[in-house]
GROMACS .gro file of C-alpha atoms in nm:
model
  229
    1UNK     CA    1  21.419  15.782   7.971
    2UNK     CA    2  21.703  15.745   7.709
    3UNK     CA    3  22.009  15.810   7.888
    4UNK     CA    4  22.260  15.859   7.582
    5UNK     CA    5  22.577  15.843   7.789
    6UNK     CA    6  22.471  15.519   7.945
    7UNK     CA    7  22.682  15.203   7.805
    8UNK     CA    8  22.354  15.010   7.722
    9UNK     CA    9  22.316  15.097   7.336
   10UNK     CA   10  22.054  15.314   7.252
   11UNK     CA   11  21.812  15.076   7.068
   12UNK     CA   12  21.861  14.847   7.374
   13UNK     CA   13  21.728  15.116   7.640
   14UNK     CA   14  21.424  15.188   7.387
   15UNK     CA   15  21.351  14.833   7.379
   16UNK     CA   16  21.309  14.821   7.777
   17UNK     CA   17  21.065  15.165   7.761
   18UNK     CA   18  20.810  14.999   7.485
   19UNK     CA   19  20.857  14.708   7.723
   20UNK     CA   20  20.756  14.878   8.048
   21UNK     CA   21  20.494  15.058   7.889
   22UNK     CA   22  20.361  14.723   7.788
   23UNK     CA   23  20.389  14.566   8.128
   24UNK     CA   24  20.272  14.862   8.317
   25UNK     CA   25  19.949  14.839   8.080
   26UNK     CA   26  20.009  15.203   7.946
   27UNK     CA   27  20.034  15.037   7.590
   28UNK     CA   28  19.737  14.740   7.544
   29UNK     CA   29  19.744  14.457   7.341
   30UNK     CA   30  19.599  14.572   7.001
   31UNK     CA   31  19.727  14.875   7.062
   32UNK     CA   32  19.905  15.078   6.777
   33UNK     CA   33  20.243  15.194   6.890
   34UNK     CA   34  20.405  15.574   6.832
   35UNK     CA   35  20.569  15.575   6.479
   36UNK     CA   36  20.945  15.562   6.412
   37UNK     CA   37  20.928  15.982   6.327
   38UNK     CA   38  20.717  16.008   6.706
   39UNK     CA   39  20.975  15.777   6.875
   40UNK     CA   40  21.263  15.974   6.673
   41UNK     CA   41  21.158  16.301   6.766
   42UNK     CA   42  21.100  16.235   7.135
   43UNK     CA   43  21.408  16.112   7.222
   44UNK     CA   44  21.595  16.301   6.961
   45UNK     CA   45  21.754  15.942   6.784
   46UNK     CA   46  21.827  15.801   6.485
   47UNK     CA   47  21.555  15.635   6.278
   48UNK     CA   48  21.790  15.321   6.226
   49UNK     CA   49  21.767  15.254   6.616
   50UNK     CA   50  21.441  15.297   6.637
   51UNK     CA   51  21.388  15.047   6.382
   52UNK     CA   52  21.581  14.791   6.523
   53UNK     CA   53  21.478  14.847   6.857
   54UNK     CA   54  21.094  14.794   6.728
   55UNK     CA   55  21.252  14.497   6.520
   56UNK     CA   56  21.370  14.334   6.835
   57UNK     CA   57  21.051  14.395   7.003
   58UNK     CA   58  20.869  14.223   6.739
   59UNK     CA   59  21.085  13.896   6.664
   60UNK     CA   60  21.086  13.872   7.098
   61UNK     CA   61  20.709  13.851   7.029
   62UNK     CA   62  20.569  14.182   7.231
   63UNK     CA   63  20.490  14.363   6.871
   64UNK     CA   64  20.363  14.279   6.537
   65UNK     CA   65  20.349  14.495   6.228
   66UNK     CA   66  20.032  14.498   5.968
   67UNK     CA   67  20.126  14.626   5.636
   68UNK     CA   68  20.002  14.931   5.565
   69UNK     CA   69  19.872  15.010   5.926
   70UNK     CA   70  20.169  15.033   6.196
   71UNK     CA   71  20.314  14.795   6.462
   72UNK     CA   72  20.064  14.661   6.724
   73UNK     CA   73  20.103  14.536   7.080
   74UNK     CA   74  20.104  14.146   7.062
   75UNK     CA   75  19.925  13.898   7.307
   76UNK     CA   76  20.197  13.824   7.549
   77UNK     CA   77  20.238  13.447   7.621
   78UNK     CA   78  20.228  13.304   7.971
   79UNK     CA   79  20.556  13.153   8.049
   80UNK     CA   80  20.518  12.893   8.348
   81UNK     CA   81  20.834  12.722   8.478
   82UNK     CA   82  20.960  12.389   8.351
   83UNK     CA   83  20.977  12.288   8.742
   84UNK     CA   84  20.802  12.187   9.013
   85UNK     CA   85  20.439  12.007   8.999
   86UNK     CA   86  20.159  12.286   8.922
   87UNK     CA   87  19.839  12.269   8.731
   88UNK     CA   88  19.703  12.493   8.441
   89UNK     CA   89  19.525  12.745   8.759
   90UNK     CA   90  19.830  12.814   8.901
   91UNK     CA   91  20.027  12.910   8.588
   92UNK     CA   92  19.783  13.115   8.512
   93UNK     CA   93  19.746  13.249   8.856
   94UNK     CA   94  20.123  13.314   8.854
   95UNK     CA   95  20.089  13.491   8.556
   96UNK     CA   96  19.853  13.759   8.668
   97UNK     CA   97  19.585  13.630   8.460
   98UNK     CA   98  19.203  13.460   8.599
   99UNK     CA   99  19.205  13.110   8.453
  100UNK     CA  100  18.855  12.971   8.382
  101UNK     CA  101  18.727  12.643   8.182
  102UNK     CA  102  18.445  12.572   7.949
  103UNK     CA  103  18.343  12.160   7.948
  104UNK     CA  104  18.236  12.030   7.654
  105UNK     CA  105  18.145  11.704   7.762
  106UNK     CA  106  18.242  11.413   8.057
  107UNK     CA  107  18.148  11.060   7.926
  108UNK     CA  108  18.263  10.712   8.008
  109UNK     CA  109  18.496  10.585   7.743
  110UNK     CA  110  18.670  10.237   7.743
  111UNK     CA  111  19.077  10.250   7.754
  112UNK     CA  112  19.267  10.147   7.435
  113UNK     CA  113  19.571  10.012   7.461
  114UNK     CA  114  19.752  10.299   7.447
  115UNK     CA  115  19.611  10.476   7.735
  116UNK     CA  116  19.535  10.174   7.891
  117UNK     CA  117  19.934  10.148   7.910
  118UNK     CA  118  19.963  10.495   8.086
  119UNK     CA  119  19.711  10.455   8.336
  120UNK     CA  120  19.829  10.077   8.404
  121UNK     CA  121  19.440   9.915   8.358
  122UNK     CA  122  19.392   9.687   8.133
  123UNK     CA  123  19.254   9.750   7.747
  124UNK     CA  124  18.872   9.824   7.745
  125UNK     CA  125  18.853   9.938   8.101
  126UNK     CA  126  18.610  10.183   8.138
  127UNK     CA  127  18.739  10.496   8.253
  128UNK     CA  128  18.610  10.868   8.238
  129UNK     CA  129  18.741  11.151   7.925
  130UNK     CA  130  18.699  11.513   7.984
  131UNK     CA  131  18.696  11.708   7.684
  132UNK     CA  132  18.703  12.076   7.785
  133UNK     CA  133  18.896  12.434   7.682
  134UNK     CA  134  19.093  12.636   7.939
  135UNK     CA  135  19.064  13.018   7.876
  136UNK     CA  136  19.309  13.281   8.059
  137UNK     CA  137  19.134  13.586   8.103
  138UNK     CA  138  18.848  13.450   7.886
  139UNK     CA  139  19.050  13.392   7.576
  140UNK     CA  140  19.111  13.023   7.505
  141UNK     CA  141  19.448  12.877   7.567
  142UNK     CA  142  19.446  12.545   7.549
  143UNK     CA  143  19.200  12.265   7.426
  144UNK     CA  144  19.232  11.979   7.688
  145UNK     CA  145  19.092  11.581   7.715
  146UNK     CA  146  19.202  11.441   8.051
  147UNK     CA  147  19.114  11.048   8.119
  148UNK     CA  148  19.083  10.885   8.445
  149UNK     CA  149  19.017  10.569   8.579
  150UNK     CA  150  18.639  10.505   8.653
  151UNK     CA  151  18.730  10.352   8.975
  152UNK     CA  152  18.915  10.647   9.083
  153UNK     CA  153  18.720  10.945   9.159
  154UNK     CA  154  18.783  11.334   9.279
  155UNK     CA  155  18.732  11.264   9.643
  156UNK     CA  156  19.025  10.933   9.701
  157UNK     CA  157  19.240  11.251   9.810
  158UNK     CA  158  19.083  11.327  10.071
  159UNK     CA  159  18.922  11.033  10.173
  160UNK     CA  160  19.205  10.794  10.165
  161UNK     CA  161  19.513  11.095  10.231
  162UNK     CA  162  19.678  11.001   9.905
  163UNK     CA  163  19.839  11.291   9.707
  164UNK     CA  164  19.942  11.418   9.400
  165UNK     CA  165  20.293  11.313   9.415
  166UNK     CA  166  20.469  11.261   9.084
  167UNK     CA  167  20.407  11.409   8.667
  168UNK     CA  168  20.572  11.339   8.388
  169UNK     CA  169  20.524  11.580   8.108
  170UNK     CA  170  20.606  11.569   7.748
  171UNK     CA  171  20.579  11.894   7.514
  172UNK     CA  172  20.600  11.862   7.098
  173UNK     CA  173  20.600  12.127   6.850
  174UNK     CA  174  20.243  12.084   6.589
  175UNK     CA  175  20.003  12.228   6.371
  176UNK     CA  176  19.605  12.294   6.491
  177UNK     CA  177  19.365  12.014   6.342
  178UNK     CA  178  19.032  12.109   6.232
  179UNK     CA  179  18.866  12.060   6.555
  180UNK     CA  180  19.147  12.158   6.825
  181UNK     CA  181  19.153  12.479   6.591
  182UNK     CA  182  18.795  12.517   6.606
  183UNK     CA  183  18.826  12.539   7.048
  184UNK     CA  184  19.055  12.756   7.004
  185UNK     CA  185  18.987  12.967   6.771
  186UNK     CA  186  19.268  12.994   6.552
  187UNK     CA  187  19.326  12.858   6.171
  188UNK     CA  188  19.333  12.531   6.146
  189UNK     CA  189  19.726  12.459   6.081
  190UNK     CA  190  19.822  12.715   6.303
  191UNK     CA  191  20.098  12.576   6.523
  192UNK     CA  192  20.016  12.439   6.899
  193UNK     CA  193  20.200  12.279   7.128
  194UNK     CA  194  20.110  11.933   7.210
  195UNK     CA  195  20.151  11.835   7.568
  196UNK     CA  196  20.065  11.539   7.796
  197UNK     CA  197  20.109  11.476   8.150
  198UNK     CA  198  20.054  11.160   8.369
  199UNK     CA  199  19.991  11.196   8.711
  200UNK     CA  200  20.035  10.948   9.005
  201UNK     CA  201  19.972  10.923   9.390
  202UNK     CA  202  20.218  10.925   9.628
  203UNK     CA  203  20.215  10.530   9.601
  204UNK     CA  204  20.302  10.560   9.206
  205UNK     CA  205  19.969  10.488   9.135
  206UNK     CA  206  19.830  10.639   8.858
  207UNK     CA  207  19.583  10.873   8.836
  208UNK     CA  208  19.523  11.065   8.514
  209UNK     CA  209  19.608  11.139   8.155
  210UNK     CA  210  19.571  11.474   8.006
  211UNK     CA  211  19.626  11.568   7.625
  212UNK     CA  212  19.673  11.950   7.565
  213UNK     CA  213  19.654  12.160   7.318
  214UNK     CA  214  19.836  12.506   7.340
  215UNK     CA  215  19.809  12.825   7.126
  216UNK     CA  216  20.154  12.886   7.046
  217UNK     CA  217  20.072  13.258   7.020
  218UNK     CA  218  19.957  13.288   7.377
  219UNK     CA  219  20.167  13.026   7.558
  220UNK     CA  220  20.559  12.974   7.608
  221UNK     CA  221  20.758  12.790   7.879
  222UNK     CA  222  21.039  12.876   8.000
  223UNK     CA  223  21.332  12.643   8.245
  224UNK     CA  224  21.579  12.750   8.478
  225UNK     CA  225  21.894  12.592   8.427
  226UNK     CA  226  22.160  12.579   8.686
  227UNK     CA  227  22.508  12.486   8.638
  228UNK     CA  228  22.579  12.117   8.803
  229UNK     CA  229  22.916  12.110   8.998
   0.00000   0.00000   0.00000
């Protein structure tokens, strides 16, 4: 409800009711939104505030307009932590959304020097690629190739006790090549974000490499910063 003696502005208090009704699934992405005159008349305000409450909503990336139609409910992006060690299933699981993955293919590829580097073999040592997309809800979100040494396979976990200790991620702002575009199905040039992780064992060992792609329409992080005393 629009409470018009409250000291949150007007616009501000419409903004958090198109929210809720987003969250709370009463308005789906896709959906058309009530017009400016609907949103006017109901809660008897200005046209201007309605307007920039609806602008705010769409540069905060919960709406987007189409000329000549109306203003739709957007996608909203998953927005995993910048903390802690988790995978792409439990972002997504945190998120409220059923992660899945299609595999394209799993062949034995020799190391260049480059990844060779990052998984600390030497150049030409065979190891394994995964080439596969990640979907969220069965939509794709992010076109993945993961290497890994040959000589270490799924079950060292368990069978030695070593775990998944340390990861070092790096994220970079870029634009969908033809083929990444194709997985995901966007235009190519569309922007992505580019991110890789290493992983290592407990004993700083390492164990994989993964390249990923991300649909910059469906995926945002997010960090919790604290002040340092």
């Amino acid at each position: 409800m629009i409470q018009k003696n409250s000291p949150s502005p007007i616009y501000h208090q419409l903004e958090e009711e198109i929210k809720g009704a987003i969250q709370s699934l009463e308005l789906v992405p896709g959906e058309m939104i009530p017009s400016e005159k609907e949103y006017t008349e109901k809660y008897g305000i200005s046209r201007m505030t309605v307007r920039q409450a609806i602008s705010n909503l769409v540069n905060g990336g919960y709406l987007y307009r189409q000329r000549g139609k109306g203003t739709f409910v957007a996608e909203q992006k998953s927005e995993p932590p910048l903390q802690g060690l988790t995978n792409f299933t439990e972002d997504m699981i945190s998120r409220g959304l059923k992660p899945s993955t299609r595999v394209i293919s799993f062949t034995e590829v020799k190391a260049d020097h480059e990844l060779a580097a990052k998984l600390e073999v030497e150049a030409g040592t065979a190891i394994f690629e995964l080439e596969r997309v990640r979907l969220a809800d069965r939509l794709p979100m992010a076109y993945e190739k993961l290497y890994i040494p040959k000589a270490i396979h799924e079950y060292v976990e368990k069978k030695f006790g070593l775990k998944i200790q340390h990861g070092r991620q790096v994220i970079e702002a870029a634009i969908a090549q033809k083929k990444e575009a194709e997985k995901l199905g966007v235009a190519e040039g569309s922007p992505v974000l580019l991110i890789e992780r290493r992983s290592t064992f407990e004993t700083n060992q390492p164990l994989a490499v993964v390249r990923s792609v991300y649909r910059a329409d469906r995926y945002t992080f997010k960090i919790n910063l604290e002040r340092l005393s």
